[in-house]
Coordinates of C-alpha atoms and ligand atoms in Angstrom, one line a residue:
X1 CA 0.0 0.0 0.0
X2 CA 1.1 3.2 -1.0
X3 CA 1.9 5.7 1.9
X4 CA 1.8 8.6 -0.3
X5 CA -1.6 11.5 1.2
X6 CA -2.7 13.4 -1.1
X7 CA -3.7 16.5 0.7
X8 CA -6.7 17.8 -0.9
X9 CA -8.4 19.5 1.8
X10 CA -12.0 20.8 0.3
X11 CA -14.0 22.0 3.3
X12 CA -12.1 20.1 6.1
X13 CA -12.2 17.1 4.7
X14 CA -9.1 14.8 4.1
X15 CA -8.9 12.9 1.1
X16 CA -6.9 9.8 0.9
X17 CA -6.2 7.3 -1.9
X18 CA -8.0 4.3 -3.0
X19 CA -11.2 7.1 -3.1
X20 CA -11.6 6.5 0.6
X21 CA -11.6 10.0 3.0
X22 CA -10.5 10.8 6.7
X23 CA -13.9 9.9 7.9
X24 CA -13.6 6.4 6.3
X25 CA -10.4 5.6 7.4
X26 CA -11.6 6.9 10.9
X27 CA -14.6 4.4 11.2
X28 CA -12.5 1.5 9.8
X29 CA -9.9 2.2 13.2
X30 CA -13.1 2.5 15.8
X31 CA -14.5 -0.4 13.6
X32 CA -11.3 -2.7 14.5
X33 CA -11.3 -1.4 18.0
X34 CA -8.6 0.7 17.5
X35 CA -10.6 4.4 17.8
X36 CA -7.6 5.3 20.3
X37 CA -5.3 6.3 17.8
X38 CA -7.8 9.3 17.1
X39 CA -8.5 9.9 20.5
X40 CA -6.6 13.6 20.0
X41 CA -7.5 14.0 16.2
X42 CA -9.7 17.3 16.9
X43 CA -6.8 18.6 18.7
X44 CA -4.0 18.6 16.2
X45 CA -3.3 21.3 14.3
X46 CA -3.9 20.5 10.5
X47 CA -0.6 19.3 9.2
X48 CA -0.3 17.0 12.5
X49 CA -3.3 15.7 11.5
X50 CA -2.4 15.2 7.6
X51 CA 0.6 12.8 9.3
X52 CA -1.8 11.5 11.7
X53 CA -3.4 10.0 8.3
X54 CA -0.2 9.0 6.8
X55 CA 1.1 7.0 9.3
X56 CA -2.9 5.3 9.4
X57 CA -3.4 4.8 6.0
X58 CA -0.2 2.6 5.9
X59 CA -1.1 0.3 8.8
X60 CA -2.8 -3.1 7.2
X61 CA -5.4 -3.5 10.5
X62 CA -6.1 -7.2 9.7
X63 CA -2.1 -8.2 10.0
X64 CA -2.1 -6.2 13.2
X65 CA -5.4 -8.0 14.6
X66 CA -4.0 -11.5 13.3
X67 CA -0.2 -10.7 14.8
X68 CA -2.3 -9.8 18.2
X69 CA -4.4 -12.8 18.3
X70 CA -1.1 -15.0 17.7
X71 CA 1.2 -12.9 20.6
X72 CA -1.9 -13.5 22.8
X73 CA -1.7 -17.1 21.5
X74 CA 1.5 -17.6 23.1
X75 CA 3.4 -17.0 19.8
X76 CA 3.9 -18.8 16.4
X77 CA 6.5 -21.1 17.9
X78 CA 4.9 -24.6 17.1
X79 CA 8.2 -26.1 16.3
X80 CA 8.8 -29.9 17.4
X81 CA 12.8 -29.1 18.9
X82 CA 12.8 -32.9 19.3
X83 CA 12.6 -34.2 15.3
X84 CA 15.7 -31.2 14.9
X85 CA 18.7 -32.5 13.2
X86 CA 21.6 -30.2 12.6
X87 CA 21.8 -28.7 9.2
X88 CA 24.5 -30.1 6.7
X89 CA 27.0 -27.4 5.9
X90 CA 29.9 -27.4 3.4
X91 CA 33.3 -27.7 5.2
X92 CA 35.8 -24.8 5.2
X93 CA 39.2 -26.4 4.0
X94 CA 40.4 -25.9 7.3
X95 CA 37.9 -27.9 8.5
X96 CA 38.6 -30.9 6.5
X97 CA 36.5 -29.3 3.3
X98 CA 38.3 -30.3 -0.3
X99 CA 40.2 -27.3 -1.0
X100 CA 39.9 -27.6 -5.1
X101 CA 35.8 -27.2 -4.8
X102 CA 36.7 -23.9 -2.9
X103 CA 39.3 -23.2 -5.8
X104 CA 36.3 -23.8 -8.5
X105 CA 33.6 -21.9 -7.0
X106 CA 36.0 -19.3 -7.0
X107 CA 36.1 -19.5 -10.3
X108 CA 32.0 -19.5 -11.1
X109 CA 31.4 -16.6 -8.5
X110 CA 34.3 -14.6 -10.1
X111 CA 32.7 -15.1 -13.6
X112 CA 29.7 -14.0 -12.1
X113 CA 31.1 -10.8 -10.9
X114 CA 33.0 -10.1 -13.6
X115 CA 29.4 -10.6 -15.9
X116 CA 28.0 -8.0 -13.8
X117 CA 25.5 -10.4 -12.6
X118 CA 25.8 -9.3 -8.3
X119 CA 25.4 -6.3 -6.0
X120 CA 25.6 -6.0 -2.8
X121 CA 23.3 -5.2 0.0
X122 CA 23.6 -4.1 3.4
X123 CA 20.5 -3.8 6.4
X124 CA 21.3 -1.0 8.1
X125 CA 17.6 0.1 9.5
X126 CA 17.8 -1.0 12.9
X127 CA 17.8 1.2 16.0
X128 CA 21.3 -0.3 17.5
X129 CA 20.0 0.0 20.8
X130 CA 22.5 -2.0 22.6
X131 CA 25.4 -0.1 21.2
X132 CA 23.8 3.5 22.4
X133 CA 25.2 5.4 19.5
X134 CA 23.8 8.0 18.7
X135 CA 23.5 8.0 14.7
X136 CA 23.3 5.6 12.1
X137 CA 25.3 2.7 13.2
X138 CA 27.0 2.3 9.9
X139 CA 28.7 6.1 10.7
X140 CA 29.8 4.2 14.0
X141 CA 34.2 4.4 14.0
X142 CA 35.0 1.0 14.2
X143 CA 38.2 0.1 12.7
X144 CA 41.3 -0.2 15.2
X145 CA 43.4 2.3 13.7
X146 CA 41.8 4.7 11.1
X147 CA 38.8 4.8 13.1
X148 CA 37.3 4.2 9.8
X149 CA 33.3 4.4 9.9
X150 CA 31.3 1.0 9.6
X151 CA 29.6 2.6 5.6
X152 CA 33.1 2.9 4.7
X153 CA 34.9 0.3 5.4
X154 CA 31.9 -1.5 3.4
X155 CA 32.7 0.9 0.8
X156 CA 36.0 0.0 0.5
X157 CA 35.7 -3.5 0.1
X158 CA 32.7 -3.5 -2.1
X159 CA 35.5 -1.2 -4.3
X160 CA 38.2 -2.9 -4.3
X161 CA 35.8 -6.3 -5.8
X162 CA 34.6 -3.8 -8.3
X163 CA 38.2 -3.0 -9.3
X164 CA 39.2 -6.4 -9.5
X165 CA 36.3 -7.7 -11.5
X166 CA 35.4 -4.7 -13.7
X167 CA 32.7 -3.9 -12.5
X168 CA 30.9 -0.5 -11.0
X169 CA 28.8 -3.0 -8.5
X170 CA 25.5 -1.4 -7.2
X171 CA 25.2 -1.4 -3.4
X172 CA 21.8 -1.3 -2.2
X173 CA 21.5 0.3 1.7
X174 CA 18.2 -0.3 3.5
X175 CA 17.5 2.2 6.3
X176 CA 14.6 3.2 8.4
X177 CA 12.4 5.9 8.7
X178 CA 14.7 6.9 11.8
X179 CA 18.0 7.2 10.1
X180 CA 17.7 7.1 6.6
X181 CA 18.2 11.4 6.3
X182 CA 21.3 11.0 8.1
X183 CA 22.6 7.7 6.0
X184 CA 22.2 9.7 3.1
X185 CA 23.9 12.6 3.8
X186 CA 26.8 10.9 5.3
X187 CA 27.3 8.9 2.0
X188 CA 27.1 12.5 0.3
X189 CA 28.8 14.6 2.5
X190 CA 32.4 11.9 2.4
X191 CA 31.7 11.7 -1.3
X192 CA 30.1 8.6 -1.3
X193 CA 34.0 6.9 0.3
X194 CA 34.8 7.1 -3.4
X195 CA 32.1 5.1 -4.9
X196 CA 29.9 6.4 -7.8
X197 CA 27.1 8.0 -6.3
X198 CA 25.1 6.2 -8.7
X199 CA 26.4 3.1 -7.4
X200 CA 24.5 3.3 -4.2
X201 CA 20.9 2.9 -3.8
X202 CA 18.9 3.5 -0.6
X203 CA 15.8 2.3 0.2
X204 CA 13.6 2.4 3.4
X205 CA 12.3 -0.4 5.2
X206 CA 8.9 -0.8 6.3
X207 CA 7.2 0.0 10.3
X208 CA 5.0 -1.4 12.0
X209 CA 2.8 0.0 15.2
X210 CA 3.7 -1.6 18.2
X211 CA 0.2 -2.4 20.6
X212 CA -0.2 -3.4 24.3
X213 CA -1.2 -6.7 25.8
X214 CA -4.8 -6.4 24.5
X215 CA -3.7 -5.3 20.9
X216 CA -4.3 -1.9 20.8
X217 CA -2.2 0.3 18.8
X218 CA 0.1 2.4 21.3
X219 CA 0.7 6.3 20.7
X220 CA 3.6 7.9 21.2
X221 CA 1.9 11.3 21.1
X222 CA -1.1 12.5 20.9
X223 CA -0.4 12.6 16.7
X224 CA 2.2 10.1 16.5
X225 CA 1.7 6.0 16.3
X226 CA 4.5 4.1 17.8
X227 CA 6.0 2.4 14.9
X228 CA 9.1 0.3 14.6
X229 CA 11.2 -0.9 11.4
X230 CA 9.5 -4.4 10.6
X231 CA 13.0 -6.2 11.2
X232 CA 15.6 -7.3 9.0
X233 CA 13.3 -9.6 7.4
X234 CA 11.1 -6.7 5.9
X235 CA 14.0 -6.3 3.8
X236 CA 12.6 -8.5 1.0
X237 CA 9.1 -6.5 0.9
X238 CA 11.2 -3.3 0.9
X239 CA 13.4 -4.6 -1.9
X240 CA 10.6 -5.4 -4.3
X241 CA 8.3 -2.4 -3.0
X242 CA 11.1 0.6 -3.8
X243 CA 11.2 -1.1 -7.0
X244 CA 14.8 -2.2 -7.6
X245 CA 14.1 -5.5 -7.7
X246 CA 13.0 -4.7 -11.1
X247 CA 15.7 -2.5 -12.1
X248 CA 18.1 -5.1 -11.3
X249 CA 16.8 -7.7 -12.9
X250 CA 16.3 -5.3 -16.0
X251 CA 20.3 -4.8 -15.8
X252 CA 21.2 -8.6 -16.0
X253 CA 21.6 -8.4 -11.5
X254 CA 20.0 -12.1 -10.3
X255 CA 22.3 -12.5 -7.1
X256 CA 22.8 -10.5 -4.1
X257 CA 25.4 -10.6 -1.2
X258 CA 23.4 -9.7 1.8
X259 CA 24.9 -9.0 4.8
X260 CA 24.2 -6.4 8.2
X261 CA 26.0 -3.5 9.0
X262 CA 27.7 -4.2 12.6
X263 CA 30.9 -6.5 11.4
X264 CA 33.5 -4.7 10.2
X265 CA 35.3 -8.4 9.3
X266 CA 32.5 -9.5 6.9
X267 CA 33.8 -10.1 3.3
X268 CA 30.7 -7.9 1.7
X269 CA 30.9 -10.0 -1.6
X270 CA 33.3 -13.3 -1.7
X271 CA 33.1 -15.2 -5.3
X272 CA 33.9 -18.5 -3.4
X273 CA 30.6 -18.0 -1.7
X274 CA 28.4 -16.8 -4.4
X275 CA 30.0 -19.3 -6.8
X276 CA 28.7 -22.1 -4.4
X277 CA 25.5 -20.1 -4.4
X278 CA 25.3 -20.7 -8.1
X279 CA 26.3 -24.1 -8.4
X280 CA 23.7 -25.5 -6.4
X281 CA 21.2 -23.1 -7.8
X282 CA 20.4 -21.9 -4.1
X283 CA 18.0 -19.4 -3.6
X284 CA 19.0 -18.7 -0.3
X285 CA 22.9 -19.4 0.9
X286 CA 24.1 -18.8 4.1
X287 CA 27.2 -18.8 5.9
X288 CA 27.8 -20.8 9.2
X289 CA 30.8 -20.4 11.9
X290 CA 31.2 -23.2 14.5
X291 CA 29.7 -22.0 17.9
X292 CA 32.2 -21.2 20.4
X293 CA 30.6 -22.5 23.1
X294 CA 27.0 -24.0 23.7
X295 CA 25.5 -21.4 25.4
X296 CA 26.4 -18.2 22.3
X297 CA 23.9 -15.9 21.1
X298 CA 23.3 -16.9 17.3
X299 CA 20.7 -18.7 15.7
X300 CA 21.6 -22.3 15.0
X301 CA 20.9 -24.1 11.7
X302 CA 18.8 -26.8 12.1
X303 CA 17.3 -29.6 9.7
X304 CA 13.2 -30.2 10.1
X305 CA 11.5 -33.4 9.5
X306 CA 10.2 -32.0 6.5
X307 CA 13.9 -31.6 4.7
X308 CA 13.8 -27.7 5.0
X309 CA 16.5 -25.9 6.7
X310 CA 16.1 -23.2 9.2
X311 CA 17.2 -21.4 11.7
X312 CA 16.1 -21.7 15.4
X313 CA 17.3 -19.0 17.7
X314 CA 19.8 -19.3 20.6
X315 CA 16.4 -18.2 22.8
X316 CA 14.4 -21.1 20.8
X317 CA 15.9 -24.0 21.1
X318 CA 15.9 -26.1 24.6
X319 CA 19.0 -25.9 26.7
X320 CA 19.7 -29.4 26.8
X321 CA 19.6 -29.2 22.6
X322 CA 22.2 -26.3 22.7
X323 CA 24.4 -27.9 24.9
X324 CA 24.0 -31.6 23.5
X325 CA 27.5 -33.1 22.4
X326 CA 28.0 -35.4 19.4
X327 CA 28.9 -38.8 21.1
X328 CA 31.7 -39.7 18.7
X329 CA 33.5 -36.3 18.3
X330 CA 32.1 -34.6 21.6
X331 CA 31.7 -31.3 19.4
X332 CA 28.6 -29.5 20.1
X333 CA 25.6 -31.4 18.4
X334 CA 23.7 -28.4 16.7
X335 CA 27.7 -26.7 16.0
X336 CA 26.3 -24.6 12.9
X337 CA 25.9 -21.0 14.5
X338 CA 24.6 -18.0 11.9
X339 CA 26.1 -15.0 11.6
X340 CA 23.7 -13.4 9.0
X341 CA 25.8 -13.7 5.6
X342 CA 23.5 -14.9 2.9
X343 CA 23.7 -14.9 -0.7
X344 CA 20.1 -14.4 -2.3
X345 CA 18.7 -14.8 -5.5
X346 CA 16.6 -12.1 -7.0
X347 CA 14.0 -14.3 -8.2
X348 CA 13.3 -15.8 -4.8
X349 CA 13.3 -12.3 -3.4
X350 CA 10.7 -11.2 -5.5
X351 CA 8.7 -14.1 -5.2
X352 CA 9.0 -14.0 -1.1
X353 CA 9.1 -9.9 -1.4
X354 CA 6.4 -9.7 -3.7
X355 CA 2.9 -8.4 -2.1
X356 CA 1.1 -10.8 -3.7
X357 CA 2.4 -13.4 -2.8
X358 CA 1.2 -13.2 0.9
X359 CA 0.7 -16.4 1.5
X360 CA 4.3 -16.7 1.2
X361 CA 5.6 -13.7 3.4
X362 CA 7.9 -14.3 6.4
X363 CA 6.4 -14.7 10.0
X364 CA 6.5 -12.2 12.4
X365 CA 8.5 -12.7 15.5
X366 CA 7.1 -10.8 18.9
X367 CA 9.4 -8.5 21.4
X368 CA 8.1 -7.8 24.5
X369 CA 9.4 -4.0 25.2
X370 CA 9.5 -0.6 26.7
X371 CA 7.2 1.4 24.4
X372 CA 7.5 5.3 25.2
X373 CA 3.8 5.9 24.6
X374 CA 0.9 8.5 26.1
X375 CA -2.0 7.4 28.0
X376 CA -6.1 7.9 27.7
X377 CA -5.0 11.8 28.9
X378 CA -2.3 12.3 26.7
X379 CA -0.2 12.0 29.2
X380 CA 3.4 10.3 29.4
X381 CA 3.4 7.0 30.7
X382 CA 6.2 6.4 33.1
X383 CA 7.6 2.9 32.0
X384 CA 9.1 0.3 34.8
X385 CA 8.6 -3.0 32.6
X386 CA 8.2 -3.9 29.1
X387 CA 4.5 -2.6 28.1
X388 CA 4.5 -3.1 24.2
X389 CA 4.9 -5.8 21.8
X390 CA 6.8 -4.8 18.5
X391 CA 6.5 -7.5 15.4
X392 CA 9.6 -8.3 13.4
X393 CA 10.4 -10.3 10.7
X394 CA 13.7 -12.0 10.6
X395 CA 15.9 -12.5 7.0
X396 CA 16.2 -16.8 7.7
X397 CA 12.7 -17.5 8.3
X398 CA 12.9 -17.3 4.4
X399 CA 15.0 -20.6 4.4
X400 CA 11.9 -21.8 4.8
X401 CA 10.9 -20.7 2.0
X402 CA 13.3 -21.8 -0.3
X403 CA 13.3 -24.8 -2.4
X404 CA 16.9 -25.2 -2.1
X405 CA 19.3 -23.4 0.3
X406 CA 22.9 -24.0 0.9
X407 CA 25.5 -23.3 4.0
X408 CA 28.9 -22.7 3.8
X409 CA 31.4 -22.7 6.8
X410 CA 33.7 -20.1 7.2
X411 CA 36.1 -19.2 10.1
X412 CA 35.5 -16.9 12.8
X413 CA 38.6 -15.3 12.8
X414 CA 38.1 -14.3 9.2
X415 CA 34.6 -13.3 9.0
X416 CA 32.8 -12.2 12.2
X417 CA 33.3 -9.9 15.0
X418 CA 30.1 -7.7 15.1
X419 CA 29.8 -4.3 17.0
X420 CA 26.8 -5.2 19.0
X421 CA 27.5 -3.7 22.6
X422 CA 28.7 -0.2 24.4
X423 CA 31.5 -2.7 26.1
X424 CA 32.5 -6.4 26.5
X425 CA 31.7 -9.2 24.3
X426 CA 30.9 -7.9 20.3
X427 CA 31.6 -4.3 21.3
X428 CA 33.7 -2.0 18.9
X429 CA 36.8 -3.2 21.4
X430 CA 36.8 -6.8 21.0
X431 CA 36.0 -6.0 17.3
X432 CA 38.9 -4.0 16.9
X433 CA 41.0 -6.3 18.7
X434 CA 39.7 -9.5 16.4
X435 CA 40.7 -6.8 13.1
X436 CA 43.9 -6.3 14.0
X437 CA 44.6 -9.7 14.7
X438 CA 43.8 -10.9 11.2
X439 CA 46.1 -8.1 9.9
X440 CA 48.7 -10.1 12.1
X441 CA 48.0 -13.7 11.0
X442 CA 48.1 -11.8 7.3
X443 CA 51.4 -10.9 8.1
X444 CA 52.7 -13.9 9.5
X445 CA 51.4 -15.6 6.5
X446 CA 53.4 -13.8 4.5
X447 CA 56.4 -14.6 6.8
X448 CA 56.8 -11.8 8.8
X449 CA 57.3 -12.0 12.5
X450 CA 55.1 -9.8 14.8
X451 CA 55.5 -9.8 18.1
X452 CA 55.1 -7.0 20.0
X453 CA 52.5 -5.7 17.7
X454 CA 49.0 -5.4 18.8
X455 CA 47.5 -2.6 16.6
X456 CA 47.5 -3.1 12.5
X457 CA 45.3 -1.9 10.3
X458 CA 45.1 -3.3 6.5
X459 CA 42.8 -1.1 3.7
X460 CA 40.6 -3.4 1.7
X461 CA 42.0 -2.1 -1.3
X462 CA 45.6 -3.3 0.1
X463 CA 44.0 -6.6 0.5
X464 CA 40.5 -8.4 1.4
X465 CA 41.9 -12.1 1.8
X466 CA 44.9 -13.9 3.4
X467 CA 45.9 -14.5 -0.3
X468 CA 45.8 -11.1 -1.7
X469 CA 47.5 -9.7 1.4
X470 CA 50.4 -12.5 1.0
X471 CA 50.8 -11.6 -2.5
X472 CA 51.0 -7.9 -2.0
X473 CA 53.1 -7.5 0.5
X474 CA 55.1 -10.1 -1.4
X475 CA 55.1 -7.5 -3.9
X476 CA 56.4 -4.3 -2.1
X477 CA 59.8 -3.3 -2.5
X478 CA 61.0 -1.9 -0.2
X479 CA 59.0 -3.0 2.5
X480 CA 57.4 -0.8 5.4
X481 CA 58.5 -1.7 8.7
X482 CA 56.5 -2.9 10.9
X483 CA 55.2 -1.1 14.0
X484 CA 52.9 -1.0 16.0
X485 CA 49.5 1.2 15.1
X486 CA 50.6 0.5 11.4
X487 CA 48.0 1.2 8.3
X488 CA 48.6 -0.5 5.0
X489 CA 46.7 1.3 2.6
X490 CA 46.0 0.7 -1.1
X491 CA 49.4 2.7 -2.0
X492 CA 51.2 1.8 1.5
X493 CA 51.3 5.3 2.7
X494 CA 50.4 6.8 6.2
X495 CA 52.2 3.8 7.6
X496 CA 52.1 5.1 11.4
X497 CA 48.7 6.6 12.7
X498 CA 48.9 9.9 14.9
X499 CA 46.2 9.7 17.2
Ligands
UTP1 P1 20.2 -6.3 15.3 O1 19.4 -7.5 15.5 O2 21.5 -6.3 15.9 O3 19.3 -5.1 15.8 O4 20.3 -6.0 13.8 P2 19.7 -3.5 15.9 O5 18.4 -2.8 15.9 O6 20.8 -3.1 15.0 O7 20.4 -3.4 17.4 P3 19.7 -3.6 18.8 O8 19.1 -4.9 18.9 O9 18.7 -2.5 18.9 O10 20.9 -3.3 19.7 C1 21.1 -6.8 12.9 C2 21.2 -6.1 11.6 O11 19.8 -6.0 11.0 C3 19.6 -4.6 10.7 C4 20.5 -3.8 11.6 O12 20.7 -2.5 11.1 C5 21.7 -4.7 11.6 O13 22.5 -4.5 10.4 N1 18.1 -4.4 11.0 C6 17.6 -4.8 12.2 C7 17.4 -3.7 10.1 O14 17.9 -3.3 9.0 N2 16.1 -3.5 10.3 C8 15.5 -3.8 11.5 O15 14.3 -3.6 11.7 C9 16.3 -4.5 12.4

């Protein structure tokens, strides 16, 4: 549905689209039971109540009774945890894996690239409340010694692939209602991190109202609905609905490299990955890292009864499952942890994306939270405990979907240390810490010995892989020396940070 109001105001009457006026779209919220949101509607001042109507027209009513019904139905968890098998994955040649099917997926995935076929595309609409940063989390400084932010480091990589494969690869950016003003003029004010502006598309994702207990819409004011981004799973809706589903596929685009905007490790497009995607004609690929311990907070990949993967989360499945050992290697039993890498294919996203194809639309998951919101008087209500439920949709549930998925193992070290909290675990620290030491390994690889260096710092265009970093440094002549706090960017310059 279109959230567009077009503000013809003949006598003091609103008209809306679809021929239906203010007055309509008033009875249809009393008729659901949801006259509350209104409550103040003679109070507003006429361009309050214009967004009043905005926000209203672009609520579906029946999902939100429906999503009610199921929250006060304890949920749409139905899942038999007993029949759960762990997902088959495809080993990492460090695992045991057979290094020459890595070496020929590279190939496919590079051919890909190089036939303009990808782009890549981050989620960056969520509210990053658990960081408490204030901004866009992808303008976050998260890299150990440039203090490069999050959007540009992403940048970076996403050129240095286009520059190797000949390619001006589009990156798609979905924000939020909240953030996307100051996304955009971040990209535009650091000149897009030298990227074609045309390059990168933004988008927005969809909201949805949070309600109380009984289902009732909460207001944050006496105009405003509380609404929340719909999760990272509204990402496929939002793809198809701002259209460049389309105007991908109309420039030859069928696969996408998906991945979130908190881990500064993440290889943004890997050919290895997407030429796997492609060879087993996945519509969905996703990458798995052994969990480090049985109790860690990612969703584990699981195999139903029915032959379709998916991905239970940490908070989902039984404690005795998560801690269950395999008897003959005494590794964990459900190992396969997601860290929210996928590879998609445009076709499945606009068939799962697509309005209508409803039937075939991702669930929504519940959070029970603190929802600022005003009371019967307009009043602030002074929150002690979670009072609202917001509805999500997460990007696996479409596994479910798929007719054929495929996961990939990667390592740890290599490809995930998300900036998640303020401090501790997955906090811009540990993440920093985890970046640098991969520049270290990089240079021991190559032969170099580093001790007593903590702090490095390697430039995607210097190098995005253990490979490519061997082989350039390889190739300098002289070499830098190495020190601690070192940067080794694209032309080896800057080599020692001030700070
Ligand atoms: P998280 O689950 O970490 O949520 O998002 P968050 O909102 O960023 O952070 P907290 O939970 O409030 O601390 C994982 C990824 O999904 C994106 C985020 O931007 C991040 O890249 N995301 C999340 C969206 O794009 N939209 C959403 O509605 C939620």
């Amino acid at each position: 549905m279109t959230n567009r109001l077009f503000r013809l105001q003949e006598k003091g009457v609103w008209h809306l689209p679809f021929g239906m006026d203010a007055d309509a779209l008033i009875g249809e919220y009393e008729v659901a039971g949801q006259g509350q949101v209104f409550r103040f509607f003679s109070e507003l001042a006429g361009a309050e109540q214009a967004a009043l109507l905005e926000q209203a027209v672009g609520i579906d009513l029946g999902e939100v009774a429906r999503l009610s019904c199921d929250w006060q139905d304890g949920g749409i968890g139905d899942e038999d945890y007993s029949s759960l098998q762990p997902a088959p994955y495809k080993l990492h040649p460090s695992s045991g894996g057979d290094a020459s099917q890595w070496a020929f997926a590279s190939q496919i995935g590079g051919a890909a690239l190089r036939a303009g076929r990808v782009a890549a595309f981050t989620v960056a609409g969520g509210q990053g409340t658990r960081l408490g940063y204030d901004g866009p989390k992808g303008t976050f400084p998260a890299t150990p010694v440039k203090q490069k932010p999050l959007f540009q480091l992403f940048a970076e990589k996403i050129r240095a692939t286009g520059e190797r494969f000949g390619q001006c690869i589009d990156w798609l950016i979905m924000t939020s209602a909240q953030n996307d003003a100051d996304t955009q003029a971040f990209f535009e004010s650091n000149d897009y991190f030298g990227l074609e502006s045309e390059q990168v598309h933004f988008f927005m994702q969809g909201l949805m109202p949070a309600v109380d207990d009984s289902g009732k819409i909460l207001m944050a004011g006496k105009g405003l609905i509380a609404m929340s981004p719909d999760g990272h799973g509204g990402s496929l809706r939002a793809l198809v609905r701002s259209g460049h589903v389309k105007r991908l596929q109309a420039k030859g685009v069928d696969t996408i490299s998906y991945f979130q905007v908190d881990n500064p490790l993440v290889y943004c497009i890997d050919p290895v990955f997407i030429g796997f995607h492609l060879q087993e004609r996945a519509e969905i690929s996703s990458k798995m890292v052994p969990k480090a311990y049985a109790g860690e907070k990612v969703g584990h990949f699981c195999l139903r009864a029915d032959g379709r993967q998916v991905v239970t989360e940490y908070s989902d499945l039984p404690q005795e499952l998560q801690e269950k050992r395999d008897p003959e290697t005494g590794d964990l039993y459900f190992l396969a942890g997601s860290i929210a890498i996928h590879v998609l294919d445009l076709e499945f996203v606009a068939r799962v994306g697509g309005v209508e194809a409803s039937v075939l639309t991702l669930p929504f998951h519940f959070a029970h939270k603190k929802v600022p919101c005003i009371d019967a008087e307009g009043k602030p209500v002074q929150l002690t405990e979670p009072n609202g439920i917001k509805f999500e949709m997460f990007i696996f549930d479409s596994l479910l979907l798929a007719e054929r998925s495929l996961i990939v193992e990667t390592r740890r070290e290599d490809e995930f240390s998300p900036i998640k909290n303020a401090i501790g675990q997955d906090s811009a620290e540990s993440s920093k810490r985890d970046q640098s030491a991969q520049a270290l390994r990089w240079l021991a690889a190559a032969g170099e010995t580093v001790r007593g260096i903590k702090t490095v710092e390697t430039s995607p265009l210097f190098a995005q892989t253990e490979t490519e970093f061997v082989k350039q440094w390889q190739s300098l002549n002289p070499k830098p020396d190495l020190m601690d706090g070192m940067y080794l960017s694209e032309n080896v310059k800057n080599l020692k940070e001030t700070s």
